[in-house]
Coordinates of C-alpha atoms in Angstrom, one line a residue:
Chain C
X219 CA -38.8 20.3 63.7
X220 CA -37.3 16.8 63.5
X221 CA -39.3 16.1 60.8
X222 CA -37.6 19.5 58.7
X223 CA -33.8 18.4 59.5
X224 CA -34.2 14.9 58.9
X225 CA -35.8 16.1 55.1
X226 CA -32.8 18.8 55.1
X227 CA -29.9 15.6 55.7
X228 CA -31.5 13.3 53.4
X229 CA -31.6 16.0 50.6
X230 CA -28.0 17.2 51.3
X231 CA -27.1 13.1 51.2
X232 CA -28.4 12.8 47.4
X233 CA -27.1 16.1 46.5
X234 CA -23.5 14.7 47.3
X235 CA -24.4 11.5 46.1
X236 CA -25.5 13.1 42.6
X237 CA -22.1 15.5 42.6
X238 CA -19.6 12.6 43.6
X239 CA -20.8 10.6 40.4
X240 CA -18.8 11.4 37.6
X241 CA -19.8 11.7 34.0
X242 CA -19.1 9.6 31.7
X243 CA -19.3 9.1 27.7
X244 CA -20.5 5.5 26.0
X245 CA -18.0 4.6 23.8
X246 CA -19.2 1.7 21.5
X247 CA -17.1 0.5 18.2
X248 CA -17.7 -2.6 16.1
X249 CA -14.1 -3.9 14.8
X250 CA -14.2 -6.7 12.2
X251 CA -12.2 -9.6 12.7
X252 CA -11.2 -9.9 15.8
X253 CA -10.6 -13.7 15.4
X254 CA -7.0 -14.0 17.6
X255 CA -7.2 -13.6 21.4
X256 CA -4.1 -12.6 22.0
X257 CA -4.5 -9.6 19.3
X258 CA -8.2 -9.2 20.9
X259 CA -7.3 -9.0 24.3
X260 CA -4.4 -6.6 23.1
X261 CA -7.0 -4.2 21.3
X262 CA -8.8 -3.7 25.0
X263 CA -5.2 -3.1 26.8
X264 CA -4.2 -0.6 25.0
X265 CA -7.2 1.0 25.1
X266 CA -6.9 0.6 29.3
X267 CA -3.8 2.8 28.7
X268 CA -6.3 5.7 28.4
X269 CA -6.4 6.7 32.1
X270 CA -9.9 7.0 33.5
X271 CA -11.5 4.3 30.7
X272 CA -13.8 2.4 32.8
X273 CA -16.2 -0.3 32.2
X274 CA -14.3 -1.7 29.1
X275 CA -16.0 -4.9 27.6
X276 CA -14.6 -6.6 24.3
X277 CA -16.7 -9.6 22.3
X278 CA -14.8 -11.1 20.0
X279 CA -17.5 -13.5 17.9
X280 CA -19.4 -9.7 17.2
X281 CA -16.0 -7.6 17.5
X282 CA -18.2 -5.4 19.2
X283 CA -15.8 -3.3 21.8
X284 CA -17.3 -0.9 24.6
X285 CA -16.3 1.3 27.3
X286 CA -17.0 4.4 29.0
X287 CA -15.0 7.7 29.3
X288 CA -15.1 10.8 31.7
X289 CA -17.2 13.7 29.6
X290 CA -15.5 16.8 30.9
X291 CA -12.5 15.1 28.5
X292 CA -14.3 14.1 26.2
X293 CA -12.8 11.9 22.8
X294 CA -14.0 13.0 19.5
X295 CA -14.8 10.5 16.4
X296 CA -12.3 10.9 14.3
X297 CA -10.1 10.2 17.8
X298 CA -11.3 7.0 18.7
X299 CA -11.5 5.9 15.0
X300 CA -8.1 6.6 14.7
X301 CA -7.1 4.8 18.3
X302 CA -8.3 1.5 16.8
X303 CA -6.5 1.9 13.3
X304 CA -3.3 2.9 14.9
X305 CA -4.0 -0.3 17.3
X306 CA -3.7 -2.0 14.1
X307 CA -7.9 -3.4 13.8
X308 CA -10.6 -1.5 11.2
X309 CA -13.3 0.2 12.8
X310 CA -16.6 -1.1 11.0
X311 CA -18.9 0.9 12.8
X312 CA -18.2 3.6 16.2
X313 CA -20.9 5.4 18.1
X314 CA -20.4 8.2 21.1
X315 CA -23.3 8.4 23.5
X316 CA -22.7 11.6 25.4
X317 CA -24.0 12.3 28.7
X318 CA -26.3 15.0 27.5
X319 CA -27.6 12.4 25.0
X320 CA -26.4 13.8 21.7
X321 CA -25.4 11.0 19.4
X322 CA -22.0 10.9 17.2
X323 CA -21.6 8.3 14.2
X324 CA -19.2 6.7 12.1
X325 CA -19.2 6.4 9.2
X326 CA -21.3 9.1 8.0
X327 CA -23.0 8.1 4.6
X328 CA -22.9 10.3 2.0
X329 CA -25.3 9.6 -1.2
X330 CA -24.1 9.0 -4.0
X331 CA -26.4 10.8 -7.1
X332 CA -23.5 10.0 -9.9
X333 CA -24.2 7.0 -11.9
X334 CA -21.0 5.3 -12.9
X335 CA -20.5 2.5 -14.8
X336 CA -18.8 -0.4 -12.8
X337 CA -16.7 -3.4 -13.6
X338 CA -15.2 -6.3 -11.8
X339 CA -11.4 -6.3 -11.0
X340 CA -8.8 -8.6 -9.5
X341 CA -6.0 -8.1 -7.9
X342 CA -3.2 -9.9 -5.5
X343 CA -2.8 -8.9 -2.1
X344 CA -0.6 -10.1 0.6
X345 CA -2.3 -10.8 4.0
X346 CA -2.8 -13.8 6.6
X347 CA -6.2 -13.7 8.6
X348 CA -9.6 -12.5 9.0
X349 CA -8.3 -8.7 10.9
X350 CA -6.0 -8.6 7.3
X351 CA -9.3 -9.3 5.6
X352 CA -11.2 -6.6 7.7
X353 CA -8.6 -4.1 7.0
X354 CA -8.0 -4.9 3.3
X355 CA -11.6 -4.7 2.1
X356 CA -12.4 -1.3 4.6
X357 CA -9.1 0.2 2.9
X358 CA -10.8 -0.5 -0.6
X359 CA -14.2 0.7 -0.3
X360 CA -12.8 3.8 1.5
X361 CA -12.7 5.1 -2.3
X362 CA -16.0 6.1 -3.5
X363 CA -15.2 4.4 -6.8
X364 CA -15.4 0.9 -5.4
X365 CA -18.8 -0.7 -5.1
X366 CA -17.5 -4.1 -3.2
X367 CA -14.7 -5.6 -2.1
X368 CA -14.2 -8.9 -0.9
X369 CA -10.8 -11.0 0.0
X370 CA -9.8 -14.3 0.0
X371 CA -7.6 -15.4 2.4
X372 CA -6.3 -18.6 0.8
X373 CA -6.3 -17.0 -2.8
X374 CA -4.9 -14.1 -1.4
X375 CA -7.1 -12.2 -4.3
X376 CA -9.4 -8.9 -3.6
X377 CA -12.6 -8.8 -6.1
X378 CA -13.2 -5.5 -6.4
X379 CA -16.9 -4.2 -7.8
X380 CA -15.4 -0.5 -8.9
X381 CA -15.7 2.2 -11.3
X382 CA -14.8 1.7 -14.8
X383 CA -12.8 4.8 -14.6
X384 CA -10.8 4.0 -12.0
X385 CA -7.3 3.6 -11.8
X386 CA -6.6 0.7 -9.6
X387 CA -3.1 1.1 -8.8
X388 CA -5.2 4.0 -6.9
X389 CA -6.8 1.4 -4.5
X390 CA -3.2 -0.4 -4.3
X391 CA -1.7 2.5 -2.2
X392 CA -4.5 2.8 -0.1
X393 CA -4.3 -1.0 0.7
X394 CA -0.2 -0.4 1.1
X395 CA -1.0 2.4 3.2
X396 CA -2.5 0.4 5.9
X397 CA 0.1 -2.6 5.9
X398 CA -0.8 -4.9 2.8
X399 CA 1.3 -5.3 0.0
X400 CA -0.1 -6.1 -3.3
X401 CA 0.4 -6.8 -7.1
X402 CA 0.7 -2.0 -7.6
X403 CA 2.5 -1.3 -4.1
X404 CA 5.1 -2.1 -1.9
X405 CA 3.8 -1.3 2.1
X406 CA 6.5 1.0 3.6
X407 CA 8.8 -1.4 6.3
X408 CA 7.6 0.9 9.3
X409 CA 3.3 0.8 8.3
X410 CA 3.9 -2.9 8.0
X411 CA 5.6 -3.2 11.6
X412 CA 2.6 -1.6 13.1
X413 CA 0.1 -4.7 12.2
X414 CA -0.8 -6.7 14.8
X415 CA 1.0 -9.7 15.3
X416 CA -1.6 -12.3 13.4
X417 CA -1.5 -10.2 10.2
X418 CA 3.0 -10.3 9.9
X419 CA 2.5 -12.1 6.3
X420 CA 6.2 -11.3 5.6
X421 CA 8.6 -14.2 5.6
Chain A
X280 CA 26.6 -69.3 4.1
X281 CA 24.7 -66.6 1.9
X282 CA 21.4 -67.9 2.3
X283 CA 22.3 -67.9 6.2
X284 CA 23.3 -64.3 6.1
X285 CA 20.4 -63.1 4.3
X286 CA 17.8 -64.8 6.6
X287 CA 19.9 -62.9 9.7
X288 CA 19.8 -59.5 7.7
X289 CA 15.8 -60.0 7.3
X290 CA 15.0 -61.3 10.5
X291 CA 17.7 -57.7 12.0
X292 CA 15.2 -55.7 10.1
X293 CA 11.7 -57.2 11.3
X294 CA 13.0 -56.8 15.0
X295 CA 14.1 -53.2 14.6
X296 CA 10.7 -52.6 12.9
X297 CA 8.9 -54.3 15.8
X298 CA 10.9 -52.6 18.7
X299 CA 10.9 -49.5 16.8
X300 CA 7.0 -48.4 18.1
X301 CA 5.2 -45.8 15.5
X302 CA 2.9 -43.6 17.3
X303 CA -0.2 -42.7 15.7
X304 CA -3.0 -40.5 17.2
X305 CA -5.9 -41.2 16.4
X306 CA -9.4 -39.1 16.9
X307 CA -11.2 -40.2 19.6
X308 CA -14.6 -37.8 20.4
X309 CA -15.1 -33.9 20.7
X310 CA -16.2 -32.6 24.1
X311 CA -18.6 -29.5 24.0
X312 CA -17.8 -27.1 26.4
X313 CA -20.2 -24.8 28.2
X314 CA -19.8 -21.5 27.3
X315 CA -16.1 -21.2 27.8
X316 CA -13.3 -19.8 25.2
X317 CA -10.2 -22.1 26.5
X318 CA -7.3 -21.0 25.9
X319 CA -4.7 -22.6 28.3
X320 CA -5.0 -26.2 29.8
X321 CA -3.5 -27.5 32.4
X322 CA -3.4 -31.2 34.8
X323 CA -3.7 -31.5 38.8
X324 CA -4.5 -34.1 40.6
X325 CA -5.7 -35.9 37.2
X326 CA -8.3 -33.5 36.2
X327 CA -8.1 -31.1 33.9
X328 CA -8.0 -27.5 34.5
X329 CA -9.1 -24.9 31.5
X330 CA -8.5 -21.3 31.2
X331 CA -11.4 -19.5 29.8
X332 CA -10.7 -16.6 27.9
X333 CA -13.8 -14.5 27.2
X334 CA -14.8 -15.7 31.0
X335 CA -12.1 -14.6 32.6
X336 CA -12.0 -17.8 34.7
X337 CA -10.3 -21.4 35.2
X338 CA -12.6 -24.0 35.5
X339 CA -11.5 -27.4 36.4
X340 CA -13.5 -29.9 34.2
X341 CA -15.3 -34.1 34.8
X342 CA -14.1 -36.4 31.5
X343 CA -17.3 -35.1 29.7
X344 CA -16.4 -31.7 30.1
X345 CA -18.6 -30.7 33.2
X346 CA -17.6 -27.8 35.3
X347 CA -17.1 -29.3 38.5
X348 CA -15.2 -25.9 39.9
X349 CA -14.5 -22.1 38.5
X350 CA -12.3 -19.9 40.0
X351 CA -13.2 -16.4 38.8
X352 CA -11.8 -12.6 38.8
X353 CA -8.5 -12.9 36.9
X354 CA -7.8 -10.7 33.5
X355 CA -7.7 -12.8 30.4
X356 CA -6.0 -16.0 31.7
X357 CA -3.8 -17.5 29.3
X358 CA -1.8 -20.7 28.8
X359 CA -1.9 -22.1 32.5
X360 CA 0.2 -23.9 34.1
X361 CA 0.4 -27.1 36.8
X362 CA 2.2 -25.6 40.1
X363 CA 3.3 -27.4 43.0
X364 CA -0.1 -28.9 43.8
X365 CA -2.0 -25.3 42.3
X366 CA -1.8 -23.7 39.5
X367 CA -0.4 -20.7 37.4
X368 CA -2.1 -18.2 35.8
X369 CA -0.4 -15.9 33.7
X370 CA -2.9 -12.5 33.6
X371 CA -2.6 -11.2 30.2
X372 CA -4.4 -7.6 31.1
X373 CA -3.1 -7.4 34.8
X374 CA 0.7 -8.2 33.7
X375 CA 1.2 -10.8 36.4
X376 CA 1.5 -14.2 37.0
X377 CA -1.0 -15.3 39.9
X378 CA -0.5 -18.8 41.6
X379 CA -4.0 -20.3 43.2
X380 CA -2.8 -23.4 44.9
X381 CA -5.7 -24.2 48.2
X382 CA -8.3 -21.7 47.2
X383 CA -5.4 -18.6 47.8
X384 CA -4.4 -16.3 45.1
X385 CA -0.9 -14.6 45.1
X386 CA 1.4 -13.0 42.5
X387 CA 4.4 -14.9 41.6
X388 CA 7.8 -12.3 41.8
X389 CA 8.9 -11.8 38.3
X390 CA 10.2 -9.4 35.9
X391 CA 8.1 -7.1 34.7
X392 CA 5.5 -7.8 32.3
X393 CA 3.4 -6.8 29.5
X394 CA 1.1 -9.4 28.7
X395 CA 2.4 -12.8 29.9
X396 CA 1.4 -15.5 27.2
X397 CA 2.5 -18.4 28.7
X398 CA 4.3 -20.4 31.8
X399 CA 5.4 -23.1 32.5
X400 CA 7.1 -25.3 35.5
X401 CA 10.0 -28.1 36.1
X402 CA 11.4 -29.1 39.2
X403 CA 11.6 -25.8 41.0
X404 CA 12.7 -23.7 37.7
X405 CA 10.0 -22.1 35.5
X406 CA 9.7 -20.1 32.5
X407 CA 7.3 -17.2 31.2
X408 CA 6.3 -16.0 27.3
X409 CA 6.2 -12.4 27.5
X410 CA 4.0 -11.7 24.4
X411 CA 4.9 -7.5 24.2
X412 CA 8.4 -7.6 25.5
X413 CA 8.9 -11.2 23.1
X414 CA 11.5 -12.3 25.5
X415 CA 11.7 -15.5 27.7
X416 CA 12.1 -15.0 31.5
X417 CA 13.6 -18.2 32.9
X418 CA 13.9 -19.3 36.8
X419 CA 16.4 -21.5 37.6
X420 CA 15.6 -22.1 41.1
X421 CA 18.0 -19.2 42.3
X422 CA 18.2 -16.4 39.9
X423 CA 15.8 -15.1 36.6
X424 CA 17.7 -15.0 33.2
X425 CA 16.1 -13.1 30.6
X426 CA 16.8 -13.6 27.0
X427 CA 15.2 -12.7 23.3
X428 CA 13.7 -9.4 21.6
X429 CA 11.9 -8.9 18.8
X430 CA 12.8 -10.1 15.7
X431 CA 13.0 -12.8 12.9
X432 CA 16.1 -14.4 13.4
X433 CA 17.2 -17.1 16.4
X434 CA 16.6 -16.2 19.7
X435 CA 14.6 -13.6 18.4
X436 CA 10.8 -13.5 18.8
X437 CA 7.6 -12.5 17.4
X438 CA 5.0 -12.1 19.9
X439 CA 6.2 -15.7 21.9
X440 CA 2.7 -17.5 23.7
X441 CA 3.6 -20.6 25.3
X442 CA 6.2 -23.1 26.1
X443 CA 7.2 -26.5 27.8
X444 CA 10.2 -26.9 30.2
X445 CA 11.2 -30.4 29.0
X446 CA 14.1 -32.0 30.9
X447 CA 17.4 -30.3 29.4
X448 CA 15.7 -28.3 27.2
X449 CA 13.2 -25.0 26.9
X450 CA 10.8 -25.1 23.9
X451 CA 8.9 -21.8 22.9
X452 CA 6.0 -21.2 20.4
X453 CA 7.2 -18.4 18.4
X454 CA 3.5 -17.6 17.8
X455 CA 3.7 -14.9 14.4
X456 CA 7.4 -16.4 13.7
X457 CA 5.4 -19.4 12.9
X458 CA 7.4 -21.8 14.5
X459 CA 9.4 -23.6 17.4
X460 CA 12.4 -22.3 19.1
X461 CA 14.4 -24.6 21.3
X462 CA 16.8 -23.4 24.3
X463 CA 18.9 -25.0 27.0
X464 CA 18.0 -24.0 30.8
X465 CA 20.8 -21.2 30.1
X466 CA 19.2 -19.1 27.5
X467 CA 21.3 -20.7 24.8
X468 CA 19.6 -21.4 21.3
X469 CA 20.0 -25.0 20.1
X470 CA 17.2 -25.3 17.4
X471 CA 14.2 -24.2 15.5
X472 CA 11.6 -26.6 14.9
X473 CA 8.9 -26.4 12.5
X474 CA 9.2 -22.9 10.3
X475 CA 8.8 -25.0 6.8
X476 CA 5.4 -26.6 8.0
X477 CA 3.0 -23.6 6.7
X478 CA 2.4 -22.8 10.2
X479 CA -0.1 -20.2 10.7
X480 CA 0.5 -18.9 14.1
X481 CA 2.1 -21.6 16.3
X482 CA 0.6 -20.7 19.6
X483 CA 0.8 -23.5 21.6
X484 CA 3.7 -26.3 22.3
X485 CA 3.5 -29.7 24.3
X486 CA 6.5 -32.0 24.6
X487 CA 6.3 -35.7 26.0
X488 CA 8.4 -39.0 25.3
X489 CA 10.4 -37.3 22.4
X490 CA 7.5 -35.9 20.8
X491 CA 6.5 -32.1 20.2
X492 CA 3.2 -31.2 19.6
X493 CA 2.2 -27.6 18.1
X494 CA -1.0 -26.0 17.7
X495 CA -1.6 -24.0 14.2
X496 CA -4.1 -21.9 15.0
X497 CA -4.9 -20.2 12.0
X498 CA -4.9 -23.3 9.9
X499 CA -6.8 -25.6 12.4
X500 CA -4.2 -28.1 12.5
X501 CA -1.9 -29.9 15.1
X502 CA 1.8 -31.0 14.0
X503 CA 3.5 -34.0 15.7
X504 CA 7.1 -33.9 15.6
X505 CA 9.6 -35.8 17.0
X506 CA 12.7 -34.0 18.8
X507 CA 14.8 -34.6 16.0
X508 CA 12.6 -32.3 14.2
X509 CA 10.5 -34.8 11.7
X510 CA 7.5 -34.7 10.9
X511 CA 5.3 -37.5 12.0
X512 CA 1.5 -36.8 12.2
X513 CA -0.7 -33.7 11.2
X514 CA -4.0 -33.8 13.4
X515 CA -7.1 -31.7 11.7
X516 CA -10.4 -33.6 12.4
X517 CA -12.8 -31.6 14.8
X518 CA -10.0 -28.7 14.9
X519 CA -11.2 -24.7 14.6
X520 CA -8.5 -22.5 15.9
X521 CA -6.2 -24.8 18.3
X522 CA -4.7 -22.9 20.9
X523 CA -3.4 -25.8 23.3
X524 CA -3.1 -29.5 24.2
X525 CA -1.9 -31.7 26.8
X526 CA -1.6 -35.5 27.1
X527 CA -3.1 -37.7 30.3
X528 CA -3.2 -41.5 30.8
X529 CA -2.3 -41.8 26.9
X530 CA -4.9 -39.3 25.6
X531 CA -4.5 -36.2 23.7
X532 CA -6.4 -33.4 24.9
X533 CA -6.5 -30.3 22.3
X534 CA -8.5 -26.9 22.7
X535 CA -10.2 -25.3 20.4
X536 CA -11.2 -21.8 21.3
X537 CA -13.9 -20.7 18.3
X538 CA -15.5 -23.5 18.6
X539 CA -15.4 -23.6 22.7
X540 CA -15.0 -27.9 22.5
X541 CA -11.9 -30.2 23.3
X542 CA -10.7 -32.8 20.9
X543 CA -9.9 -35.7 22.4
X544 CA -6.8 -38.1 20.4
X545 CA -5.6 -41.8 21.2
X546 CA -2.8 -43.2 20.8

């Protein structure tokens, strides 16, 4: 008889132990460029706004950036994707682990069948550091059209590898649109005020 | 009588270039760190205390860069400061200041915070960078003063990381204004040092026998000025991202935080 309710306690112990742990989503996002602490350390307190965030680790030689989330509210992709742009870093690469195991990506590659025929283009664009670099290149190649792009932070040019058909002024609002100023487009005053402090390139 | 006049002139001008003493630092030797990001660096008792960003931990530090003690548990230390016979720690993620002076931890009273950069300590009064809220919070001994917002102009800030309480005067690294601001212990502007240098990110600021010393993080460099505002040396050997320095028994001790090491200067 002892022998039943000592078995009945101990179950009803890790039955309570198993329903007072909470749930939680993995949360894991490579940012490129995280070079600056102070902008670093600023990514992973805003994120600590979120309330309930827990466990949140950031590396700054990878960029890599984790933490965990309760699953009953859960954040989508495009969410947390979003989080870091509006934080003023670029996302290279974001993963959501659920607690059921299903797997969530970004980016999502798409295959490309059309051949095009690609040239090399130049053009000037205003930036400071390695986080401007990160953001400037990702803004680029967010159009299918370009192949490569790579900035130089001294020269202050992008080399783009892009479609021959392309309009580049194209390419120049979507670097404008996320701070940068170049040779085709102004940034608007109130984008450029949301970069993090290392990438103010304005005098 | 003209020859007489003209060895006096000469002989004026050799003794005012004697007397007048030209300091040059010189490199000295690079100490690799052990797995520590430094950020902040600070002197008691002689030894050199370190504030280790990716660690989340001071360490105090032997000549050759040994950890000889860690203190652990804060939230992204920054520049640190000497306190009474302890030390300051402004908590970047935790929004406090927390003084460890005989193994005890307490929060220093202050305005509130978001992200403190920087502090700093003179006879009683003491100052703190607030990065977010780019204002200076002073402590005069009796009362806090609070000046700056953010800005481009003087008394205006971008994202301010450090400063030094020298004497008379308060000066600030204006980290993304690229430059040095200077204030009196009322909050009053009286200068800005430094903005035509091609500073990239001026986040730390040392002062010492008329000299100001400025870390250029982005461009690896350290820029000796005197007060007037001239420039005198520009350090770059053994450099990568400088984030602070400090001078003891007439060497100059700079961190580098990618490259985790000290560079050691003499005069």
């Amino acid at each position: 008889m002892k022998k039943i309710i000592s078995i009945i306690i101990v179950g009803l112990i890790g039955i309570s132990t198993l329903l007072g742990q909470k749930k939680v989503d993995q949360y894991q996002i490579q940012v490129d460029g995280l070079g600056c602490p102070f902008c670093a350390y600023g990514l992973e307190k805003k994120f600590k706004e979120f309330k309930g965030i827990k466990n949140v680790v950031i590396e700054i030689e990878t960029g890599d950036f984790s933490f965990q989330y309760p699953s009953e509210n859960p954040l989508s992709i495009a969410q947390v994707v979003e989080q870091v742009k509006k934080a003023g870093y670029t996302p290279k690469k974001a993963t959501i682990i659920r607690v059921d195991g299903e797997k969530e990506v970004f980016p999502n590659e798409t295959f490309m069948s059309k051949e095009i025929a690609i040239h090399q283009a130049e053009m000037s664009v205003s930036g400071n550091c390695d986080m401007c670099k990160a953001r400037i290149e990702a803004a680029a190649l967010s159009n299918k059209a370009v192949q490569s792009a790579q900035w130089d932070k001294v020269s202050k040019k992008l080399l783009l590898n892009v479609d021959k058909s392309m309009d580049i002024k194209v390419i120049g609002k979507l670097i404008a649109d996320e701070g940068h100023d170049n040779e085709y487009v102004t940034s608007k005053t109130a984008t450029y005020d949301q970069l993090p402090p290392c990438c103010l390139y304005r005098k | 009588m003209k020859n007489v006049w003209y060895i006096i002139l000469v002989g004026l001008s050799l003794f005012q270039s004697c007397t007048k003493k030209e300091i040059n630092w010189k490199f000295d030797s690079e100490i690799k760190l052990d797995n520590i990001k430094p950020i902040g660096i600070a002197i008691v008792n002689d030894t050199l205390w370190v504030s280790d960003g990716e660690g989340n931990r001071i360490v105090q530090l032997n000549k050759e860069g040994k950890i000889l003690k860690e203190e652990k548990g804060f939230d992204r230390p920054m520049h640190i400061a000497n306190f009474k016979k302890g030390l300051a720690i402004p908590e970047y993620g935790k929004d406090v200041i927390t003084i460890l002076e005989h193994g005890i931890s307490k929060a220093l009273p202050s305005p509130k915070l978001d992200a403190p950069a920087g502090i700093d300590f003179n006879n009683g009064s003491y100052a703190i960078a607030d990065f977010y809220h780019h204002k200076i919070h002073f402590y005069n001994g009796k009362e806090w003063r609070s000046f700056g917002e953010k800005g481009k102009g003087n008394s205006q800030f971008l994202y301010p990381t450090d400063l030094h309480i020298a004497d008379e005067f308060l000066y600030v690294a204006d980290a993304y204004n690229h430059r040095i601001q200077v204030f009196d212990k009322e909050g009053a502007f009286i200068k800005i040092m430094a903005e035509d240098l091609g500073i990239n990110a001026a986040t730390g600021v040392f002062y010492q026998e008329q000299q100001v010393f400025i870390t250029d993080f982005e461009n690896h460099r350290v820029l000796v000025l005197e007060n007037s505002g001239e420039l005198k040396q520009i350090l770059t050997q053994s450099l990568a991202n400088p984030t602070d320095m400090i001078v003891l028994k007439e060497k100059l001790y700079v961190l580098n935080f990618k490259s985790g090491t000290i560079s050691i200067f003499r005069k």
